[in-house]
PDB file of C-alpha atoms in Angstrom:
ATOM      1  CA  UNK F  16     -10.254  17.890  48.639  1.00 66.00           C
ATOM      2  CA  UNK F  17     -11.715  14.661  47.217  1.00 82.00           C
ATOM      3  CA  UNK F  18     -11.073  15.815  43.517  1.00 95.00           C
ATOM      4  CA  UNK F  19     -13.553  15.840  41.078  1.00 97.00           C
ATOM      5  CA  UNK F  20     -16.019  12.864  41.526  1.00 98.00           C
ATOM      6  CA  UNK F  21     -17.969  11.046  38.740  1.00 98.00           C
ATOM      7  CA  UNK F  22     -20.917   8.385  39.133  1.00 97.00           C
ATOM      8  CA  UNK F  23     -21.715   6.143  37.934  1.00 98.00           C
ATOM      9  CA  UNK F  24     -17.823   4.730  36.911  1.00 97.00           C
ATOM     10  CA  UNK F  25     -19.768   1.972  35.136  1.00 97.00           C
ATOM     11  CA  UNK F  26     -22.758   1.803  33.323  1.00 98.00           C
ATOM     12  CA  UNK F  27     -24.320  -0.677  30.662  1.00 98.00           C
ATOM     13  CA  UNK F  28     -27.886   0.058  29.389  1.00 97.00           C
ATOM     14  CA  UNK F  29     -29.740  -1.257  26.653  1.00 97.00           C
ATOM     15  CA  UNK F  30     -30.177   1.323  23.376  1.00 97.00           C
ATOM     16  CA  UNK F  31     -33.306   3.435  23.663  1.00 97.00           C
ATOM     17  CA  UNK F  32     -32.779   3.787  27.433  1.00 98.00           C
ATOM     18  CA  UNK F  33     -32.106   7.035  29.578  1.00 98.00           C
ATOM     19  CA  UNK F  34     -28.567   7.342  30.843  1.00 98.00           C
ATOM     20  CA  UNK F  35     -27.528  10.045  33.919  1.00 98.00           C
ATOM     21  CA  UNK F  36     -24.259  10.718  34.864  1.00 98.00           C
ATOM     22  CA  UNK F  37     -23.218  12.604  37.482  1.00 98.00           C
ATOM     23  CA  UNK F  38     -20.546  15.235  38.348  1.00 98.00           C
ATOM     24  CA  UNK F  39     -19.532  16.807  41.424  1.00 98.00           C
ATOM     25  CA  UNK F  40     -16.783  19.405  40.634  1.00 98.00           C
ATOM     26  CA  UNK F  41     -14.226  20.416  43.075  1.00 97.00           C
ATOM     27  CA  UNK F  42     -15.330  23.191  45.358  1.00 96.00           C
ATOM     28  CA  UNK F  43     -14.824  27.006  44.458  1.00 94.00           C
ATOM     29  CA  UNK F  44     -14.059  25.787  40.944  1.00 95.00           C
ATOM     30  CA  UNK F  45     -15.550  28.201  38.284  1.00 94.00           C
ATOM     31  CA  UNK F  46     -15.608  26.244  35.166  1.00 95.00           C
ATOM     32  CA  UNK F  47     -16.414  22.594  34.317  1.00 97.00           C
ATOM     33  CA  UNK F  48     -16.481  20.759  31.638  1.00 97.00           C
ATOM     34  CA  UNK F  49     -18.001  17.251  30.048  1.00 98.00           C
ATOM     35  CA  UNK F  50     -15.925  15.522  27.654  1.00 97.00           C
ATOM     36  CA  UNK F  51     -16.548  12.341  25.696  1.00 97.00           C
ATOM     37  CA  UNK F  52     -13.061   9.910  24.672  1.00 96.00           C
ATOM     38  CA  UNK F  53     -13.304   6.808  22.255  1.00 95.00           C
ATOM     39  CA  UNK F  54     -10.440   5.550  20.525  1.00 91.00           C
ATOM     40  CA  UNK F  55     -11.815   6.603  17.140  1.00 91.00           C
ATOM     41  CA  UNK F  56     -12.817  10.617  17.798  1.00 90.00           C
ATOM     42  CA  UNK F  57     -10.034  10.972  21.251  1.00 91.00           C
ATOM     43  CA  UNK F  58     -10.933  13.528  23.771  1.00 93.00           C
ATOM     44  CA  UNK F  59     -13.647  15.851  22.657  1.00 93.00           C
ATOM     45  CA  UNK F  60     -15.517  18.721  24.332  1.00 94.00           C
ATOM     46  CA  UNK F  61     -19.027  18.275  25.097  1.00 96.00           C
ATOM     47  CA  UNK F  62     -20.307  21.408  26.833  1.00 96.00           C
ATOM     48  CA  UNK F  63     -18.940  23.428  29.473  1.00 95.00           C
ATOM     49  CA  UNK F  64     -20.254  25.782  32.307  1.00 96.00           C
ATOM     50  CA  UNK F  65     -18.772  29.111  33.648  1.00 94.00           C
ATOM     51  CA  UNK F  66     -20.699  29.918  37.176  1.00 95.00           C
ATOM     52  CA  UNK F  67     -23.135  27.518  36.576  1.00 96.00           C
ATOM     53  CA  UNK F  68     -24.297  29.368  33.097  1.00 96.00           C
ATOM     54  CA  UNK F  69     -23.839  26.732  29.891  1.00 95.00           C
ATOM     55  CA  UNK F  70     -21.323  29.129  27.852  1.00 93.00           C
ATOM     56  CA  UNK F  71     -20.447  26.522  24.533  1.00 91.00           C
ATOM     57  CA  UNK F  72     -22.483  23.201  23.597  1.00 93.00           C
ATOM     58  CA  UNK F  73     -21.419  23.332  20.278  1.00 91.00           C
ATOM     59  CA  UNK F  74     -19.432  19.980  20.838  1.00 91.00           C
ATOM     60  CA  UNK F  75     -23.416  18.243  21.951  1.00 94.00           C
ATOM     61  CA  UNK F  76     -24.105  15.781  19.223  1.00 88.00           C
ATOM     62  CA  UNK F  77     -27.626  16.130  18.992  1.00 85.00           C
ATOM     63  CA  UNK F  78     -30.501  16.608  20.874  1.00 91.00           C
ATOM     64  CA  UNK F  79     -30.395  13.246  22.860  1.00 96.00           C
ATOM     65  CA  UNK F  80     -27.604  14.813  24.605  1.00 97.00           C
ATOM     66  CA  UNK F  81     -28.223  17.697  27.611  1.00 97.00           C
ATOM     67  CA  UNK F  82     -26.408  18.756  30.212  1.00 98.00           C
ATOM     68  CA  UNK F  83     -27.875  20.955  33.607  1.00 97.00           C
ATOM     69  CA  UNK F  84     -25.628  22.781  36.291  1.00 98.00           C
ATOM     70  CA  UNK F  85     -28.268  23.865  38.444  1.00 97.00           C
ATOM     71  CA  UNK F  86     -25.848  24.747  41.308  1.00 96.00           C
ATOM     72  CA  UNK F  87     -22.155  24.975  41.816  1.00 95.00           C
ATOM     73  CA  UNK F  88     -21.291  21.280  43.140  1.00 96.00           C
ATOM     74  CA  UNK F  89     -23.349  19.157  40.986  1.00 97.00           C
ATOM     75  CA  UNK F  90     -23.602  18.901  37.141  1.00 98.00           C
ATOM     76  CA  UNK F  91     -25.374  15.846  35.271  1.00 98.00           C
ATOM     77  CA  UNK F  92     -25.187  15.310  31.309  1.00 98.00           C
ATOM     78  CA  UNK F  93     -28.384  12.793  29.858  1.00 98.00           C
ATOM     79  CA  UNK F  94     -28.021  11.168  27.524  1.00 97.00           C
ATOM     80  CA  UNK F  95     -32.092  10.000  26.171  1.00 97.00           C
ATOM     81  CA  UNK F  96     -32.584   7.686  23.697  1.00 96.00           C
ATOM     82  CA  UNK F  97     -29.693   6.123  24.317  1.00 97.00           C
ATOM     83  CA  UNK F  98     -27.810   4.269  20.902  1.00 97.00           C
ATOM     84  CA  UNK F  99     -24.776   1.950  20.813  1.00 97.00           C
ATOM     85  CA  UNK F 100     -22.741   4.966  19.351  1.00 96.00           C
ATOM     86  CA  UNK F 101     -22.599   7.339  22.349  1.00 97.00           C
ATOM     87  CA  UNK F 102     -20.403   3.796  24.076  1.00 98.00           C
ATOM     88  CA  UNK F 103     -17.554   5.869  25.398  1.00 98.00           C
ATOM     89  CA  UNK F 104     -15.644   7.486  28.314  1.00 98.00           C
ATOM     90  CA  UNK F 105     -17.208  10.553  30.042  1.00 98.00           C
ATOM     91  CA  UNK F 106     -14.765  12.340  31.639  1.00 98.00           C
ATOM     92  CA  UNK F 107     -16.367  15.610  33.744  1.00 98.00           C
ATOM     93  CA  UNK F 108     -13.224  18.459  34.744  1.00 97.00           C
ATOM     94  CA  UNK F 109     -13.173  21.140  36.482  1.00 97.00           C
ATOM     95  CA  UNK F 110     -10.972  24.422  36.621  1.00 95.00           C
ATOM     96  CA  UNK F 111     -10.295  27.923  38.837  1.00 90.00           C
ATOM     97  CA  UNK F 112      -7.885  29.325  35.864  1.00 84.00           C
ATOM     98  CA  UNK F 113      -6.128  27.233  32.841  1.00 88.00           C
ATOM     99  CA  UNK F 114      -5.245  23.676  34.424  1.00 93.00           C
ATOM    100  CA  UNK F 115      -8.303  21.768  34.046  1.00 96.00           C
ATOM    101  CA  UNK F 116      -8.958  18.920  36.812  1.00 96.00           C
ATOM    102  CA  UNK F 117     -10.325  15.639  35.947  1.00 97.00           C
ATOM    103  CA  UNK F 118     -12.725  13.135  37.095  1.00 97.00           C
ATOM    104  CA  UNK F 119     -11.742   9.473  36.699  1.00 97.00           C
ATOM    105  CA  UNK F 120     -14.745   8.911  33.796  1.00 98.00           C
ATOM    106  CA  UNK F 121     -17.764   7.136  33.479  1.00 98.00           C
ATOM    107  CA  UNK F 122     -17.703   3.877  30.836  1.00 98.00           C
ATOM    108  CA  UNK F 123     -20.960   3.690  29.463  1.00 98.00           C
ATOM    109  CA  UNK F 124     -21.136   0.697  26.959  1.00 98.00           C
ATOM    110  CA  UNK F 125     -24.737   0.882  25.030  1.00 98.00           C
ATOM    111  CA  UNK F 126     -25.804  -2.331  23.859  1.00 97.00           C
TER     112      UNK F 126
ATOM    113  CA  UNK S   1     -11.192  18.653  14.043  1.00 40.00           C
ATOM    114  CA  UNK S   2      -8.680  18.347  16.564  1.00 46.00           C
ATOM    115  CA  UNK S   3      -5.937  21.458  16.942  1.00 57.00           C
ATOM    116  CA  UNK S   4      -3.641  19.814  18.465  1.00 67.00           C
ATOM    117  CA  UNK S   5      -1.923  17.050  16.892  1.00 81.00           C
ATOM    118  CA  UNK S   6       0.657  14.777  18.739  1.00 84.00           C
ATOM    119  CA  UNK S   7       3.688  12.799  17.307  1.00 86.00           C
ATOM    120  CA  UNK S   8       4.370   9.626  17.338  1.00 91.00           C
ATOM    121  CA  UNK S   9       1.151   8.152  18.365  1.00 91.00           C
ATOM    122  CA  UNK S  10       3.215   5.522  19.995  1.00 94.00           C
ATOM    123  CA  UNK S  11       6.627   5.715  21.375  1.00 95.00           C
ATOM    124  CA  UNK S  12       8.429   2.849  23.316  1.00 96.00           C
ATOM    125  CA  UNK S  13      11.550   3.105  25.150  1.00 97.00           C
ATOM    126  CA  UNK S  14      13.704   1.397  27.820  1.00 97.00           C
ATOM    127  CA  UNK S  15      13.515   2.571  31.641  1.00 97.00           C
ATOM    128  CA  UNK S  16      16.490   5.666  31.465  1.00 97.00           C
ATOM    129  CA  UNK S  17      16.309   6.408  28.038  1.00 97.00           C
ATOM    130  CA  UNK S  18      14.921  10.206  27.355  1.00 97.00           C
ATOM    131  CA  UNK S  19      11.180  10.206  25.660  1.00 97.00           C
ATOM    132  CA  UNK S  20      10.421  13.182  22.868  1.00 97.00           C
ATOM    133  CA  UNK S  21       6.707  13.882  21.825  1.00 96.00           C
ATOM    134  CA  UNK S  22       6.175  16.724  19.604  1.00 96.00           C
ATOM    135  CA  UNK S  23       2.363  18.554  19.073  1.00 95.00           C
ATOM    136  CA  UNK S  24       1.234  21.215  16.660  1.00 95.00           C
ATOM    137  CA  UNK S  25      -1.165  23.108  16.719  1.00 92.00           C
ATOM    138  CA  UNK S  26      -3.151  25.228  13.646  1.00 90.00           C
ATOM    139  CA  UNK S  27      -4.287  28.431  15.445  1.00 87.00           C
ATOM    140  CA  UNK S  28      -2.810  31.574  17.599  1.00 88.00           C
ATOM    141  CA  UNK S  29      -2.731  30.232  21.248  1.00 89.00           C
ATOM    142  CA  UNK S  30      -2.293  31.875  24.662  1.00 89.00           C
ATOM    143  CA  UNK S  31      -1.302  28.904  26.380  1.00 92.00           C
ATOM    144  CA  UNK S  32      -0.309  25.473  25.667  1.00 94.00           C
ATOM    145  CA  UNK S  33      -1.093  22.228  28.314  1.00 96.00           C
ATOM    146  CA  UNK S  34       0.716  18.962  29.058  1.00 97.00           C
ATOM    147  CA  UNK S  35      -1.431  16.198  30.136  1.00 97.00           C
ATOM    148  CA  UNK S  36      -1.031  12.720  31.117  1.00 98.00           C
ATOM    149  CA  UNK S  37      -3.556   9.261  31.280  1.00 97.00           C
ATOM    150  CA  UNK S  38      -2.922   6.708  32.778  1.00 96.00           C
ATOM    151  CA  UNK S  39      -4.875   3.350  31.593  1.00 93.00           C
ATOM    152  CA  UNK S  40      -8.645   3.681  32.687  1.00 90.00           C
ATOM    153  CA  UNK S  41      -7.874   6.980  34.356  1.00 94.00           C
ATOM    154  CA  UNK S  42      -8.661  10.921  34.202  1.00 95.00           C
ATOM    155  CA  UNK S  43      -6.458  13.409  32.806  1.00 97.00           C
ATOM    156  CA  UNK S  44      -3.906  14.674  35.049  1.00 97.00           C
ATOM    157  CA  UNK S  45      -2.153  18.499  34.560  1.00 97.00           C
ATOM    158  CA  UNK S  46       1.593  18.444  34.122  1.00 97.00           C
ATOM    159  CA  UNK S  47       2.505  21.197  32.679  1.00 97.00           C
ATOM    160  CA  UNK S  48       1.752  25.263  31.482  1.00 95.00           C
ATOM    161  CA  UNK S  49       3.496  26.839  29.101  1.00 96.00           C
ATOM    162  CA  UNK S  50       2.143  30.854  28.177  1.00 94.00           C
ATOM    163  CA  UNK S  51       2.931  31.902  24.368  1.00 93.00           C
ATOM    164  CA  UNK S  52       5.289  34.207  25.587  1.00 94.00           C
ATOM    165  CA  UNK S  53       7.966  31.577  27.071  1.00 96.00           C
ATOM    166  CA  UNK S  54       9.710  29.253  25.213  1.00 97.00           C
ATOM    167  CA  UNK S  55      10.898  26.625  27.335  1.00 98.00           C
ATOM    168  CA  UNK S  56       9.686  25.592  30.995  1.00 97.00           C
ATOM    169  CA  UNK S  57      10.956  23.128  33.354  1.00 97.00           C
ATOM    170  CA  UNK S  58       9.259  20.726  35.678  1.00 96.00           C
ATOM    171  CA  UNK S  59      11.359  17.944  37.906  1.00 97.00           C
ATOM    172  CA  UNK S  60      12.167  15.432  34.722  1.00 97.00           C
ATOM    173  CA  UNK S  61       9.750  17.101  32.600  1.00 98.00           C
ATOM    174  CA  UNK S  62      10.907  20.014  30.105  1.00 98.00           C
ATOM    175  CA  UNK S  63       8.380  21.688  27.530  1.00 98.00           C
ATOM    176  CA  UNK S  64       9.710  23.977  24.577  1.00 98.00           C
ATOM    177  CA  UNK S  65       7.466  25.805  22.707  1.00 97.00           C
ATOM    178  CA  UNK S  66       7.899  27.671  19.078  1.00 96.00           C
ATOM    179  CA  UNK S  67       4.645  29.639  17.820  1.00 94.00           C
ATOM    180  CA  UNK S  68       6.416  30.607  14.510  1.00 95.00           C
ATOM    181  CA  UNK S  69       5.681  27.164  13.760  1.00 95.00           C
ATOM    182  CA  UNK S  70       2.721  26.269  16.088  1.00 94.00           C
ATOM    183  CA  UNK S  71       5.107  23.454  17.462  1.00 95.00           C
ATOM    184  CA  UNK S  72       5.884  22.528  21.371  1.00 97.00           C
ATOM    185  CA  UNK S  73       7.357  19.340  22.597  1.00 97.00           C
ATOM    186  CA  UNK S  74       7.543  17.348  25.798  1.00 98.00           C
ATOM    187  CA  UNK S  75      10.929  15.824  26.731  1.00 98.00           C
ATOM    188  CA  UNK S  76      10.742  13.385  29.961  1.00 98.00           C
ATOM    189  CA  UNK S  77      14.228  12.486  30.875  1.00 98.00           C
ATOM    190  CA  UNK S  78      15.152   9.331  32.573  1.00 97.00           C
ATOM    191  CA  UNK S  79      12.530   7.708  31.803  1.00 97.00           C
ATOM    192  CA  UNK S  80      10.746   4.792  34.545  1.00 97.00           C
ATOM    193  CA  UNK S  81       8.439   2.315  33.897  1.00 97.00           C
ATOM    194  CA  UNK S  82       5.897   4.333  36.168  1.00 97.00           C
ATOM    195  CA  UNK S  83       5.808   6.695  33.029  1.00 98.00           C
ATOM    196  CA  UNK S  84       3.952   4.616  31.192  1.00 98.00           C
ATOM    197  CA  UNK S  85       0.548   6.134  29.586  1.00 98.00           C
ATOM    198  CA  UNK S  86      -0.738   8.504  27.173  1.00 97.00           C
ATOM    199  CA  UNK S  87       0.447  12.371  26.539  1.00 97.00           C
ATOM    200  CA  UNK S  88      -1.764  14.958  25.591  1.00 96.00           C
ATOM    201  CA  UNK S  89      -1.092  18.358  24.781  1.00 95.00           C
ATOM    202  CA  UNK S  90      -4.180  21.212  24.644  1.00 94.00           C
ATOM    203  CA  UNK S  91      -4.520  24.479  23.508  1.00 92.00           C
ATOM    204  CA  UNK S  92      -6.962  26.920  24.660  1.00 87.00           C
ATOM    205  CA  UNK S  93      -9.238  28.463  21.739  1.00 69.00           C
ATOM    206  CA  UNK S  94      -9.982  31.665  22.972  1.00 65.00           C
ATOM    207  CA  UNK S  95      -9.134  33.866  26.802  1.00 58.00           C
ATOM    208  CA  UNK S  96     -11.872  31.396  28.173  1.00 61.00           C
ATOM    209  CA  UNK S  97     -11.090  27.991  29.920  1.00 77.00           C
ATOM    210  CA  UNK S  98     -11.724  26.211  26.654  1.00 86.00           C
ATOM    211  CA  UNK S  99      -9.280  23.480  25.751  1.00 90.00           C
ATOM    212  CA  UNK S 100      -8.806  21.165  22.991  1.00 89.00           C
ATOM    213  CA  UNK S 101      -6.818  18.175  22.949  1.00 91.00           C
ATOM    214  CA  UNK S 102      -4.319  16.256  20.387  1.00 90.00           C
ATOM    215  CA  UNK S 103      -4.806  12.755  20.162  1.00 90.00           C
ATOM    216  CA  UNK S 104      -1.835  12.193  22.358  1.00 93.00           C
ATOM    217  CA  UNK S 105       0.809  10.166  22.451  1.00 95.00           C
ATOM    218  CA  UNK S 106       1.231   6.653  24.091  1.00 96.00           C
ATOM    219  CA  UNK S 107       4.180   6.011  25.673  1.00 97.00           C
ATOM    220  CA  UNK S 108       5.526   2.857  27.248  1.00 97.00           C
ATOM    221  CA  UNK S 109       8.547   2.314  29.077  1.00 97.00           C
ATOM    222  CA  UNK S 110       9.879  -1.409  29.654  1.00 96.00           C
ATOM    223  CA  UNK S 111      11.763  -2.288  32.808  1.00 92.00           C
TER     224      UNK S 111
END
């Protein structure tokens, strides 16, 4: 298996701009996950999915942010407006039982 | 607020010398998770230990764990310059697949 695959790994957009990333989790995982990691805040939880189904966004900042699983091998968070502030990692994992599996991140920088 | 908490946030050490990290944790846990990053990488699952065991061995890797006082750390022994990165440990929230991560630990380990 590939592992879990992110895209883009890069990205640099302007503030007020729509951002996509991508996620392809590893196949016959259940669960997967979006996470955001600065140096300031670490590793938090954005949202995750079980089957698919969004079970806790609490960790969304705000509406800018959504996230859509609409099948079980591909998973995008948006990000729209964009603002400097949301410049961070985005990891996406994925999981079968407790050991989660992670992509290698997306850097957006928001200028 | 983050529920795990790792200590020290920076630890350096000569190649063969044994690296501690310590991580509490505020809440009841079923499980506690070892993770490492390596620079500009993904997470990467070392080790499990359940709230019913209290110490677990992996290769050069050995995990205690003490929930009377919401404490586990990571020993790596022998250390090697390959060990170099950061150390998380996570604790899951609930039965679910939910995780939440310390702020880790960075180690480095000069040749």
């Amino acid at each position: 298996d590939a592992g879990v695959i992110q895209s883009p790994r890069h990205e640099v957009t302007e503030m007020g701009q729509e951002v996509t990333l991508r996620c392809k989790p590893i196949s016959g995982h259940d669960y997967l996950f979006w996470y955001r990691q600065t140096m300031m805040r670490g590793l938090e939880l954005l949202i995750y999915f079980n089957n698919n189904v969004p079970i806790d966004d609490s960790g969304m900042p705000e509406d800018r942010f959504s996230a859509k699983m609409p099948n079980a091998s591909f998973s995008t968070l948006k990000i729209q407006p964009s603002e400097p502030r949301d410049s961070a990692v985005y990891f996406c994992a994925s999981s079968n039982k407790y050991e989660q599996y992670f992509g290698p991140g997306t850097r957006l920088t928001v200028t | 607020s983050q529920q795990g908490e790792e200590d020290p946030q920076a630890l350096s050490i000569q190649e063969g010398e044994n690296a501690t990290m310590n991580c509490s944790y505020k809440t009841s846990i079923n499980n506690l998770q070892w993770y490492r990053q390596n620079s500009g990488r993904g997470l990467v699952h070392l080790i499990l230990i359940r709230s019913n065991e209290r110490e677990k061995h992996s290769g050069r890797l050995r995990v205690t764990l003490d929930t009377s006082k919401k404490s586990s750390s990571l020993l790596i022994t022998a250390s090697r310059a390959a060990d170099t990165a950061s150390y998380f440990c996570a604790t899951d929230r609930n039965a679910g697949n939910m995780l939440t991560f310390g702020g880790g630990t960075r180690l480095m380990v000069k040749p």
